Amino acid sequence: MKKNGLVAYLFIGIGIFFLLRELKLPILTDFYSWPTLLILLGAAFLIYSFRAKDFSSVVPGVILLGLGIHFHGLNHYPFWIDHWGRLSFYYFDRVSYPIF
């Protein structure tokens, strides 16, 4: 019975995605892409895991949600960092550590 909740959340999320896509609302045109599906899948996993208190779906939910946000940011924001190695170098260049 608990696994049916995950399938229900997935179908609801994908159904809302395709409904909004068919309505062609001008404010949502940036979200008609495959990263949005990753975001919806990740959110469905997270909502299911916290509502059903079955925390085995948290890690896939976080991974899918994070990848969806990252790829959405790459497609729509010019300031988005496309390589996470640059983020760590950016951080460590700005932080000074005392030498013992």
PDB file of C-alpha atoms in Angstrom:
ATOM      1  CA  MET A   1       0.000   0.000   0.000  1.00  0.00           C
ATOM      2  CA  LYS A   2       2.844   2.419   0.746  1.00  0.00           C
ATOM      3  CA  LYS A   3       4.503   1.974  -2.659  1.00  0.00           C
ATOM      4  CA  ASN A   4       1.259   2.998  -4.367  1.00  0.00           C
ATOM      5  CA  GLY A   5       1.667   6.452  -2.812  1.00  0.00           C
ATOM      6  CA  LEU A   6       4.931   6.978  -4.669  1.00  0.00           C
ATOM      7  CA  VAL A   7       3.343   6.048  -7.985  1.00  0.00           C
ATOM      8  CA  ALA A   8       0.434   8.387  -7.219  1.00  0.00           C
ATOM      9  CA  TYR A   9       2.767  11.318  -6.517  1.00  0.00           C
ATOM     10  CA  LEU A  10       4.707  10.585  -9.707  1.00  0.00           C
ATOM     11  CA  PHE A  11       1.545  10.488 -11.830  1.00  0.00           C
ATOM     12  CA  ILE A  12       0.200  13.669 -10.238  1.00  0.00           C
ATOM     13  CA  GLY A  13       3.465  15.533 -10.852  1.00  0.00           C
ATOM     14  CA  ILE A  14       3.825  14.377 -14.447  1.00  0.00           C
ATOM     15  CA  GLY A  15       0.135  15.075 -15.075  1.00  0.00           C
ATOM     16  CA  ILE A  16       0.465  18.636 -13.792  1.00  0.00           C
ATOM     17  CA  PHE A  17       3.558  19.098 -15.958  1.00  0.00           C
ATOM     18  CA  PHE A  18       1.753  18.026 -19.134  1.00  0.00           C
ATOM     19  CA  LEU A  19      -1.373  20.006 -18.217  1.00  0.00           C
ATOM     20  CA  LEU A  20       0.632  23.197 -17.800  1.00  0.00           C
ATOM     21  CA  ARG A  21       2.478  22.428 -21.012  1.00  0.00           C
ATOM     22  CA  GLU A  22      -0.797  22.123 -22.930  1.00  0.00           C
ATOM     23  CA  LEU A  23      -2.171  25.333 -21.393  1.00  0.00           C
ATOM     24  CA  LYS A  24       0.886  27.206 -22.769  1.00  0.00           C
ATOM     25  CA  LEU A  25       0.939  29.861 -20.080  1.00  0.00           C
ATOM     26  CA  PRO A  26       3.520  32.523 -21.035  1.00  0.00           C
ATOM     27  CA  ILE A  27       4.929  32.786 -17.512  1.00  0.00           C
ATOM     28  CA  LEU A  28       5.802  29.066 -17.447  1.00  0.00           C
ATOM     29  CA  THR A  29       7.481  28.691 -20.849  1.00  0.00           C
ATOM     30  CA  ASP A  30      10.909  28.302 -19.233  1.00  0.00           C
ATOM     31  CA  PHE A  31       9.710  25.187 -17.427  1.00  0.00           C
ATOM     32  CA  TYR A  32       8.708  23.153 -20.502  1.00  0.00           C
ATOM     33  CA  SER A  33      11.908  21.109 -20.527  1.00  0.00           C
ATOM     34  CA  TRP A  34      13.371  17.839 -19.302  1.00  0.00           C
ATOM     35  CA  PRO A  35      15.076  19.409 -16.228  1.00  0.00           C
ATOM     36  CA  THR A  36      11.596  20.259 -14.987  1.00  0.00           C
ATOM     37  CA  LEU A  37      10.697  16.577 -15.149  1.00  0.00           C
ATOM     38  CA  LEU A  38      13.764  15.793 -13.029  1.00  0.00           C
ATOM     39  CA  ILE A  39      12.682  18.427 -10.518  1.00  0.00           C
ATOM     40  CA  LEU A  40       9.163  16.981 -10.386  1.00  0.00           C
ATOM     41  CA  LEU A  41      10.443  13.421  -9.971  1.00  0.00           C
ATOM     42  CA  GLY A  42      12.802  14.478  -7.189  1.00  0.00           C
ATOM     43  CA  ALA A  43      10.065  16.431  -5.440  1.00  0.00           C
ATOM     44  CA  ALA A  44       7.701  13.453  -5.724  1.00  0.00           C
ATOM     45  CA  PHE A  45      10.289  11.161  -4.125  1.00  0.00           C
ATOM     46  CA  LEU A  46      10.881  13.643  -1.304  1.00  0.00           C
ATOM     47  CA  ILE A  47       7.190  14.304  -0.652  1.00  0.00           C
ATOM     48  CA  TYR A  48       6.481  10.582  -0.597  1.00  0.00           C
ATOM     49  CA  SER A  49       9.377   9.755   1.702  1.00  0.00           C
ATOM     50  CA  PHE A  50       8.479  12.374   4.288  1.00  0.00           C
ATOM     51  CA  ARG A  51       4.709  11.813   4.203  1.00  0.00           C
ATOM     52  CA  ALA A  52       4.957   8.009   4.377  1.00  0.00           C
ATOM     53  CA  LYS A  53       7.931   8.121   6.795  1.00  0.00           C
ATOM     54  CA  ASP A  54       9.775   5.760   4.464  1.00  0.00           C
ATOM     55  CA  PHE A  55      13.149   7.462   4.265  1.00  0.00           C
ATOM     56  CA  SER A  56      14.686   5.122   1.709  1.00  0.00           C
ATOM     57  CA  SER A  57      13.552   7.484  -1.065  1.00  0.00           C
ATOM     58  CA  VAL A  58      15.256  10.598   0.298  1.00  0.00           C
ATOM     59  CA  VAL A  59      18.603  10.066  -1.456  1.00  0.00           C
ATOM     60  CA  PRO A  60      17.139   9.488  -4.950  1.00  0.00           C
ATOM     61  CA  GLY A  61      14.833  12.452  -4.383  1.00  0.00           C
ATOM     62  CA  VAL A  62      17.667  14.776  -3.421  1.00  0.00           C
ATOM     63  CA  ILE A  63      19.813  13.603  -6.336  1.00  0.00           C
ATOM     64  CA  LEU A  64      17.026  14.024  -8.905  1.00  0.00           C
ATOM     65  CA  LEU A  65      15.967  17.383  -7.499  1.00  0.00           C
ATOM     66  CA  GLY A  66      19.544  18.646  -7.398  1.00  0.00           C
ATOM     67  CA  LEU A  67      20.304  17.527 -10.942  1.00  0.00           C
ATOM     68  CA  GLY A  68      17.066  19.065 -12.192  1.00  0.00           C
ATOM     69  CA  ILE A  69      17.833  22.408 -10.537  1.00  0.00           C
ATOM     70  CA  HIS A  70      21.402  22.320 -11.851  1.00  0.00           C
ATOM     71  CA  PHE A  71      20.428  21.586 -15.466  1.00  0.00           C
ATOM     72  CA  HIS A  72      17.606  24.123 -15.316  1.00  0.00           C
ATOM     73  CA  GLY A  73      20.098  26.712 -14.070  1.00  0.00           C
ATOM     74  CA  LEU A  74      22.518  25.863 -16.872  1.00  0.00           C
ATOM     75  CA  ASN A  75      19.824  26.386 -19.506  1.00  0.00           C
ATOM     76  CA  HIS A  76      18.317  29.605 -18.190  1.00  0.00           C
ATOM     77  CA  TYR A  77      20.844  31.560 -16.114  1.00  0.00           C
ATOM     78  CA  PRO A  78      24.111  32.866 -17.603  1.00  0.00           C
ATOM     79  CA  PHE A  79      25.782  33.180 -14.189  1.00  0.00           C
ATOM     80  CA  TRP A  80      25.226  29.502 -13.331  1.00  0.00           C
ATOM     81  CA  ILE A  81      28.455  27.587 -12.692  1.00  0.00           C
ATOM     82  CA  ASP A  82      28.705  24.706 -15.161  1.00  0.00           C
ATOM     83  CA  HIS A  83      31.531  22.875 -13.459  1.00  0.00           C
ATOM     84  CA  TRP A  84      31.428  22.175  -9.727  1.00  0.00           C
ATOM     85  CA  GLY A  85      35.217  22.076  -9.523  1.00  0.00           C
ATOM     86  CA  ARG A  86      35.234  25.797 -10.176  1.00  0.00           C
ATOM     87  CA  LEU A  87      32.966  26.325  -7.220  1.00  0.00           C
ATOM     88  CA  SER A  88      35.438  24.760  -4.816  1.00  0.00           C
ATOM     89  CA  PHE A  89      38.346  26.766  -6.231  1.00  0.00           C
ATOM     90  CA  TYR A  90      36.240  29.908  -6.025  1.00  0.00           C
ATOM     91  CA  TYR A  91      35.512  29.225  -2.365  1.00  0.00           C
ATOM     92  CA  PHE A  92      39.056  28.308  -1.353  1.00  0.00           C
ATOM     93  CA  ASP A  93      40.542  31.338  -3.105  1.00  0.00           C
ATOM     94  CA  ARG A  94      38.375  33.607  -0.959  1.00  0.00           C
ATOM     95  CA  VAL A  95      39.038  31.894   2.377  1.00  0.00           C
ATOM     96  CA  SER A  96      42.345  32.349   4.109  1.00  0.00           C
ATOM     97  CA  TYR A  97      43.455  29.739   6.587  1.00  0.00           C
ATOM     98  CA  PRO A  98      45.946  30.558   9.335  1.00  0.00           C
ATOM     99  CA  ILE A  99      49.280  28.777   9.053  1.00  0.00           C
ATOM    100  CA  PHE A 100      50.266  26.969  12.245  1.00  0.00           C
TER     101      PHE A 100
END
